[in-house]
PDB file of C-alpha atoms and ligand atoms in Angstrom:
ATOM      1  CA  UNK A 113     -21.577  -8.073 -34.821  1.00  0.00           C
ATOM      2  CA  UNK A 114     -18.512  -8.067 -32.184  1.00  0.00           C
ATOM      3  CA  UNK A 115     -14.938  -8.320 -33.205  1.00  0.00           C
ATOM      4  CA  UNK A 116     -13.670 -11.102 -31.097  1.00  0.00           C
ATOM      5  CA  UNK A 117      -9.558 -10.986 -31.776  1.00  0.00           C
ATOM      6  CA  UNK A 118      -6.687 -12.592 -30.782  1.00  0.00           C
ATOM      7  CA  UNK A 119      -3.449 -10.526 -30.545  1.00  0.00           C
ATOM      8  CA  UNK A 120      -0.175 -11.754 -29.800  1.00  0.00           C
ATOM      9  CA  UNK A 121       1.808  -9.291 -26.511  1.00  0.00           C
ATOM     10  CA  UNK A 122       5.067  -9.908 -25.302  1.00  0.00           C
ATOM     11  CA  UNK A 123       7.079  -8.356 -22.031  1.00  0.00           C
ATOM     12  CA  UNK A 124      10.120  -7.425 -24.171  1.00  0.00           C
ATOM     13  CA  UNK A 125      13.661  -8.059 -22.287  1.00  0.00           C
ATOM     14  CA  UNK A 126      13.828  -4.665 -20.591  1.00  0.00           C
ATOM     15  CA  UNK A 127      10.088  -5.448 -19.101  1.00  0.00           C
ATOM     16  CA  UNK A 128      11.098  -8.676 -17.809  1.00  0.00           C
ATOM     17  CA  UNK A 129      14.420  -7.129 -16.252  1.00  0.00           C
ATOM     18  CA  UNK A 130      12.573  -4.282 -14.328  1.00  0.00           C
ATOM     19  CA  UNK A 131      10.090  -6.431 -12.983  1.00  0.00           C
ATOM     20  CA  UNK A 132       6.692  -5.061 -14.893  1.00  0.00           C
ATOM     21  CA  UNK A 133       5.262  -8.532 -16.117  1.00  0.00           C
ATOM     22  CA  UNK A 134       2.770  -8.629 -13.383  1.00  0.00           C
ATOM     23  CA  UNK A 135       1.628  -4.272 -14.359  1.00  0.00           C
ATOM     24  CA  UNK A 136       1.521  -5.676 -17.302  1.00  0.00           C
ATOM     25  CA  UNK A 137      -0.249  -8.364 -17.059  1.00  0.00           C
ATOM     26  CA  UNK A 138      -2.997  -6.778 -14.636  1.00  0.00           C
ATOM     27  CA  UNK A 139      -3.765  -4.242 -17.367  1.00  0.00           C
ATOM     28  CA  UNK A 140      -4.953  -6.323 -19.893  1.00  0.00           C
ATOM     29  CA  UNK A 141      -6.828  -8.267 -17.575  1.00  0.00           C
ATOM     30  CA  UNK A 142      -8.255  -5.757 -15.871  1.00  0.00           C
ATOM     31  CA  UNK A 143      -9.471  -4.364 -19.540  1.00  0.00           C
ATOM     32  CA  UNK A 144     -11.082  -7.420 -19.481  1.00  0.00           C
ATOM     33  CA  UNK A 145      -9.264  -9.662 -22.118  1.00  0.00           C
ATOM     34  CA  UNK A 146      -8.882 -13.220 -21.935  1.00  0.00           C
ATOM     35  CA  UNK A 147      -5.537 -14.682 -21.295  1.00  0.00           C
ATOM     36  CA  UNK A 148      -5.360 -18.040 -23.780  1.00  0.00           C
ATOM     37  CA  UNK A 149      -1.625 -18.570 -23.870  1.00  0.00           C
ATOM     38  CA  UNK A 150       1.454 -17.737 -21.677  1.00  0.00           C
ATOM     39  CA  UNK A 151       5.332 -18.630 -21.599  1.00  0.00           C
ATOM     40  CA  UNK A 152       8.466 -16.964 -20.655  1.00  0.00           C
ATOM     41  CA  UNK A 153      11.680 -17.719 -23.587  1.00  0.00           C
ATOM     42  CA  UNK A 154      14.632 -16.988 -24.980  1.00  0.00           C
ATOM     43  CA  UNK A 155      13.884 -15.320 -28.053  1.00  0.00           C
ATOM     44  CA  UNK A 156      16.240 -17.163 -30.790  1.00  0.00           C
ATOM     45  CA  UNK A 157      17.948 -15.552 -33.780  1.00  0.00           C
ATOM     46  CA  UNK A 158      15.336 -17.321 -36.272  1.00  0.00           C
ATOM     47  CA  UNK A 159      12.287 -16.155 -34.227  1.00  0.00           C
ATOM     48  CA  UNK A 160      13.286 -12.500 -34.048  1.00  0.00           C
ATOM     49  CA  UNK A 161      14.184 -12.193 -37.968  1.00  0.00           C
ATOM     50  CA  UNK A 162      10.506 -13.896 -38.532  1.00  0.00           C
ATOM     51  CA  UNK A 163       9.169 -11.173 -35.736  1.00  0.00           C
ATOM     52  CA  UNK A 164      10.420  -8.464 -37.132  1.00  0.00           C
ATOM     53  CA  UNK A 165      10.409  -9.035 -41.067  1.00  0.00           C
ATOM     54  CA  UNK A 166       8.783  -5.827 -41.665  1.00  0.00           C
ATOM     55  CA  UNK A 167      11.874  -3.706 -40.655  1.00  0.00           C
ATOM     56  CA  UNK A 168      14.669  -5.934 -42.467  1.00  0.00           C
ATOM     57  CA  UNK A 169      16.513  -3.053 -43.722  1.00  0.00           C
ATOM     58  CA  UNK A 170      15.827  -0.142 -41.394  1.00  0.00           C
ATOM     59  CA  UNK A 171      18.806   1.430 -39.647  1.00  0.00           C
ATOM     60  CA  UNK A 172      17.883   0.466 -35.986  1.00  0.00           C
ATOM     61  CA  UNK A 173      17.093  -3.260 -37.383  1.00  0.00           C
ATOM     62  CA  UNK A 174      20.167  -4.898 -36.235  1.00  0.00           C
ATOM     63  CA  UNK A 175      19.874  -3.616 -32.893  1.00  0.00           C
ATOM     64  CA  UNK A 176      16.363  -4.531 -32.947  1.00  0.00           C
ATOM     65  CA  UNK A 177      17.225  -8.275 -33.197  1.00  0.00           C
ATOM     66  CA  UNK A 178      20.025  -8.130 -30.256  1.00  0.00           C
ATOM     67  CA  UNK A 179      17.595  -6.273 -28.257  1.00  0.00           C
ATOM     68  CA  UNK A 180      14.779  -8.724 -28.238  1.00  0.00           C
ATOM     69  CA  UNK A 181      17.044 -11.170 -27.877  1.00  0.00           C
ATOM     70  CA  UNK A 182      18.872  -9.907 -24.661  1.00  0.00           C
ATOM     71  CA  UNK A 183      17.245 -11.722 -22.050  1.00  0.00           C
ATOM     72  CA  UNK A 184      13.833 -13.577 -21.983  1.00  0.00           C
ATOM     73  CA  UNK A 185      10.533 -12.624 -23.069  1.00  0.00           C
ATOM     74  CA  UNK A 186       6.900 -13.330 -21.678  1.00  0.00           C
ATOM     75  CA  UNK A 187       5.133 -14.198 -25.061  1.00  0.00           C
ATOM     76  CA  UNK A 188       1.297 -14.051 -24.546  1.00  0.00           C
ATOM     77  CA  UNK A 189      -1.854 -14.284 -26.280  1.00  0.00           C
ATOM     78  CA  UNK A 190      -4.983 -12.134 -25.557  1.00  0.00           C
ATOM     79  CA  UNK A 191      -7.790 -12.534 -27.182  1.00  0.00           C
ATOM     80  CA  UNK A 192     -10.670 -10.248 -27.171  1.00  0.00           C
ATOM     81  CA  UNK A 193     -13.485  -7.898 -28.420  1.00  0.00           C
ATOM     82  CA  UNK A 194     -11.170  -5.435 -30.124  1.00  0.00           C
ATOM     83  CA  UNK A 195      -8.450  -6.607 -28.445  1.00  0.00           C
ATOM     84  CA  UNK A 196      -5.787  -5.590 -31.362  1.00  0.00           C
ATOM     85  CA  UNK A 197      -6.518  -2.174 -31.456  1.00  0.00           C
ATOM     86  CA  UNK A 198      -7.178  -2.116 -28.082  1.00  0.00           C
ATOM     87  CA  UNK A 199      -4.340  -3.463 -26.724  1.00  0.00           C
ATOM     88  CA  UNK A 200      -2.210  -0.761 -29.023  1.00  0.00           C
ATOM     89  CA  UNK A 201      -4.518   1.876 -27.256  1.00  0.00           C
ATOM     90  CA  UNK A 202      -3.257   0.228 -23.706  1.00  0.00           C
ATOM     91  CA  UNK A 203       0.406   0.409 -24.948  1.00  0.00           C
ATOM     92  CA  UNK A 204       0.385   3.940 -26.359  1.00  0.00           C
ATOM     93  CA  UNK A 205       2.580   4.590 -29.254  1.00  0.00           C
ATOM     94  CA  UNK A 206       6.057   3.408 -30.470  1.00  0.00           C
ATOM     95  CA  UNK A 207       7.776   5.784 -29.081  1.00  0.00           C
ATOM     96  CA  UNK A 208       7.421   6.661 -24.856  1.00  0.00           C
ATOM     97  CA  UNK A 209       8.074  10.273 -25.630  1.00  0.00           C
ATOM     98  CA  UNK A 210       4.768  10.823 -27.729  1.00  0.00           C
ATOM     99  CA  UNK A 211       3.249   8.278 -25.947  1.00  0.00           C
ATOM    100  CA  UNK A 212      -0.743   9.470 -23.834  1.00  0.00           C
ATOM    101  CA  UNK A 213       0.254   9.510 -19.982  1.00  0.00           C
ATOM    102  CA  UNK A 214      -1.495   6.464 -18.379  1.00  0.00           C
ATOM    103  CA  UNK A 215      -0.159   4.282 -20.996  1.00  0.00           C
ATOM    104  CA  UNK A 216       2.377   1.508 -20.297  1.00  0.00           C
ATOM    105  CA  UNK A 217       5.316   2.809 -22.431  1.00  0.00           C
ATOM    106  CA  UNK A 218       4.350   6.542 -21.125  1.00  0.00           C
ATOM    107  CA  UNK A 219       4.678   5.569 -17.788  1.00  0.00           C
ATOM    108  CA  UNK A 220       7.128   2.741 -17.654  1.00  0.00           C
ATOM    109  CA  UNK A 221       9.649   3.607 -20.429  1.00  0.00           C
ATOM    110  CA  UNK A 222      11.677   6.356 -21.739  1.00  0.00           C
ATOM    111  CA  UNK A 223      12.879   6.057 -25.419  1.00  0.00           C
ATOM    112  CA  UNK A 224      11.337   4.125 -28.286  1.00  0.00           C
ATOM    113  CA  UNK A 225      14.666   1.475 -28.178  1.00  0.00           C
ATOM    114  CA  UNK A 226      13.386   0.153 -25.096  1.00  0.00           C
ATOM    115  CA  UNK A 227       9.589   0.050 -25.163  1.00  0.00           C
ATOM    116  CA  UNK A 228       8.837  -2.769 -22.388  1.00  0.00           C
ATOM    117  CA  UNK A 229       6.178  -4.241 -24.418  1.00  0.00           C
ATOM    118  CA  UNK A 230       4.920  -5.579 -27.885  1.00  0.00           C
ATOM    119  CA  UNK A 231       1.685  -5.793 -29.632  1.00  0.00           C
ATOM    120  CA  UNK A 232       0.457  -7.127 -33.266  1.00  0.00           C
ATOM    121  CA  UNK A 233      -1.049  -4.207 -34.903  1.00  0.00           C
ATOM    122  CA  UNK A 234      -3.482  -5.893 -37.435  1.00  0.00           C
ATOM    123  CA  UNK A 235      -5.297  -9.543 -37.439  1.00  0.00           C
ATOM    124  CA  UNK A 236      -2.718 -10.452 -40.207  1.00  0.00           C
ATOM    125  CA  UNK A 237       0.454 -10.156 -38.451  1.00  0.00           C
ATOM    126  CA  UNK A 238      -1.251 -11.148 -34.825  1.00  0.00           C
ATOM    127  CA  UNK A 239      -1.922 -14.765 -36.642  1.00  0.00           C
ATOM    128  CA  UNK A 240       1.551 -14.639 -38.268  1.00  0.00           C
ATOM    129  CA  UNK A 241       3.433 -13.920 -34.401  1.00  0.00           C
ATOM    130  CA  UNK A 242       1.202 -15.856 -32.723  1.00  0.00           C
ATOM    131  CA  UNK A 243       2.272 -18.972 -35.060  1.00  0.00           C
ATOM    132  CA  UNK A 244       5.903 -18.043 -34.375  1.00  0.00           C
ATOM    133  CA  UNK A 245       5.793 -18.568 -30.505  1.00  0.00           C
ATOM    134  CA  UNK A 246       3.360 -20.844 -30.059  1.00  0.00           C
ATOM    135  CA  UNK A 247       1.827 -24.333 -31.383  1.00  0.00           C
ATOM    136  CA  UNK A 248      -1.733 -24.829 -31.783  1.00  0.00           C
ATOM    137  CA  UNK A 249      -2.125 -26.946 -28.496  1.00  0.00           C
ATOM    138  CA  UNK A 250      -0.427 -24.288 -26.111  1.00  0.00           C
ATOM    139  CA  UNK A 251      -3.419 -21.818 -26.612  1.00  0.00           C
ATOM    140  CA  UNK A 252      -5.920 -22.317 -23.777  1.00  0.00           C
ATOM    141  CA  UNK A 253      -9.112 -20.954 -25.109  1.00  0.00           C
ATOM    142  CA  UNK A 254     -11.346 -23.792 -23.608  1.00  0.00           C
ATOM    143  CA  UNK A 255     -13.256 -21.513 -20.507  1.00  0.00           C
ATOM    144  CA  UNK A 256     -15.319 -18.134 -20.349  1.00  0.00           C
ATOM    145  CA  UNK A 257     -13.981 -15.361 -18.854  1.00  0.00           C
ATOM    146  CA  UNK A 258     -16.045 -12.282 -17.909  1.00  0.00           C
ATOM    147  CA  UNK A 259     -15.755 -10.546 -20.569  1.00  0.00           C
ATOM    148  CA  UNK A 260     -16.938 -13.957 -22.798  1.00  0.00           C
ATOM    149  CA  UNK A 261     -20.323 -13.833 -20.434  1.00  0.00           C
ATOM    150  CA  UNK A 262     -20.739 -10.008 -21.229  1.00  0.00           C
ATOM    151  CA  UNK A 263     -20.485 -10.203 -24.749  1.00  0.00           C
ATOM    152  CA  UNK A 264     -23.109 -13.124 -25.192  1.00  0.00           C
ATOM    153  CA  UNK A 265     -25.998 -10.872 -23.661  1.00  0.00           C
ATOM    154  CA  UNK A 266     -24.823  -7.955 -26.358  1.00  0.00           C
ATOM    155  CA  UNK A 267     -25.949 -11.000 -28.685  1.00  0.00           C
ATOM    156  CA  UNK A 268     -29.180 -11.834 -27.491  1.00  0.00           C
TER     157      UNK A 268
HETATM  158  P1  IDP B 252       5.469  -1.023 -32.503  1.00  0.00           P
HETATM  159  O1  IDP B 252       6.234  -1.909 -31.557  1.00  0.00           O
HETATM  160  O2  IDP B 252       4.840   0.125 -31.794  1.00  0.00           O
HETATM  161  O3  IDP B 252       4.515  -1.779 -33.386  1.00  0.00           O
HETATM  162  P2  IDP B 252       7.229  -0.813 -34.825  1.00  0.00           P
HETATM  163  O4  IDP B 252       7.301   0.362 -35.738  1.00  0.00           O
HETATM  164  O5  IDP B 252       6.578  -2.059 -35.339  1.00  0.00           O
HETATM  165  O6  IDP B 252       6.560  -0.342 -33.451  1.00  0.00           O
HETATM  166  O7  IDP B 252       8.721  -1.152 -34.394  1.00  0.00           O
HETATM  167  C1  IDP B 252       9.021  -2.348 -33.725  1.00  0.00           C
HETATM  168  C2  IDP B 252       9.958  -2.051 -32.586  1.00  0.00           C
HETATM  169  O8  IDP B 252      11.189  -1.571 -33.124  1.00  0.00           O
HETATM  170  C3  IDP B 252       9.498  -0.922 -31.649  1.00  0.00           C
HETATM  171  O9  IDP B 252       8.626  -1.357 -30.635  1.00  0.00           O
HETATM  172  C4  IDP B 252      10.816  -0.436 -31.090  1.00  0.00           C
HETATM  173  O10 IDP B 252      11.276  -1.310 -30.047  1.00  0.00           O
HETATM  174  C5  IDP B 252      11.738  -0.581 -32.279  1.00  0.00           C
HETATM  175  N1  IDP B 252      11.844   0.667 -33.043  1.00  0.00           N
HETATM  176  C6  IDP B 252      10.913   1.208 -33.862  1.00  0.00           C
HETATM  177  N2  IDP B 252      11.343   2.346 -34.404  1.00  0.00           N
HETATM  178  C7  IDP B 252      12.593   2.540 -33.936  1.00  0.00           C
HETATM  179  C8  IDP B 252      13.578   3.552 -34.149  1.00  0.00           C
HETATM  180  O11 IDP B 252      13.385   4.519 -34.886  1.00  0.00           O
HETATM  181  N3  IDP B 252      14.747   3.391 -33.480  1.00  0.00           N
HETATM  182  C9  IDP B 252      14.985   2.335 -32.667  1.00  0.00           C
HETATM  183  N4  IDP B 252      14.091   1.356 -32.433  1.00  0.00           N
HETATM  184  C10 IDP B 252      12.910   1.460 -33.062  1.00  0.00           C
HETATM  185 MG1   MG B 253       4.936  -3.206 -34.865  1.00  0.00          MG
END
């Protein structure tokens, strides 16, 4: 049976600044996952302590908050056959350094404080950021992509 996953990606500030939200964009398309949701915000105070729960506590936490806060995001959701860890794999790791070349934080970023780009990294918290950005009636899942057609034949 196929995974079929919805994952919650954002163009952090830094990404929207230096002008990557189309690269972006075109790489998880051209994966072939399914755009169902898209808007550009200002991240508020409340939103990123929800976002980033997990690290209340860590030293770089503080700066964490001011730095998704310090400009406007582009909050997305992609859904997908294995989109989650997929999407990671399109990323590369936290930090640009150790990142695989050919990934978007290898090749568009140079130190883990400024990344470019976010990505759930289980179904759990994908549901629990998705819900933080968006309302049930802003995700657009109502038409079949490519990828949608593919997968039905691997059913048959
Ligand atoms: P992820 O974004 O790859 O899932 P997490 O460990 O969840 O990485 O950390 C969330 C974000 O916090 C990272 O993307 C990065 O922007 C920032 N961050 C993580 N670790 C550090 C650190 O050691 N110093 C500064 N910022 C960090
Ligand atoms: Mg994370």
């Amino acid at each position: 049976m196929h995974t079929e996953q919805r994952t919650f990606i954002a163009v952090k500030p830094d990404g929207v600044r230096r002008g990557l939200v189309g690269e972006i964009i075109r790489r998880f398309e051209q994966k072939g996952y399914k755009l169902i949701a898209m808007k550009m915000l200002d991240v508020t105070r409340e939103q990123a302590e929800k976002h980033y729960a997990e690290h209340k506590g860590k030293p770089f936490y503080e700066r964490l908050i001011e730095y998704i806060q310090s400009g406007p995001i582009v909050a997305m959701v992609w859904k997908g056959y294995n989109v989650i860890a997929g999407s990671r794999q399109l990323m590369g790791v936290t930090n640009p350094q150790e990142a695989q070349v050919g990934t978007i934080r290898a090749d568009f970023a140079l130190v883990k404080e400024y990344n470019v780009v976010h990505g759930s990294d289980c179904p759990e918290s994908a549901e629990r950021e998705i819900a933080i950005y968006f309302a049930d009636d802003e995700i657009c899942d109502e038409y079949d992509n490519m990828a949608e057609i593919v997968i039905e034949k691997l059913d048959d």
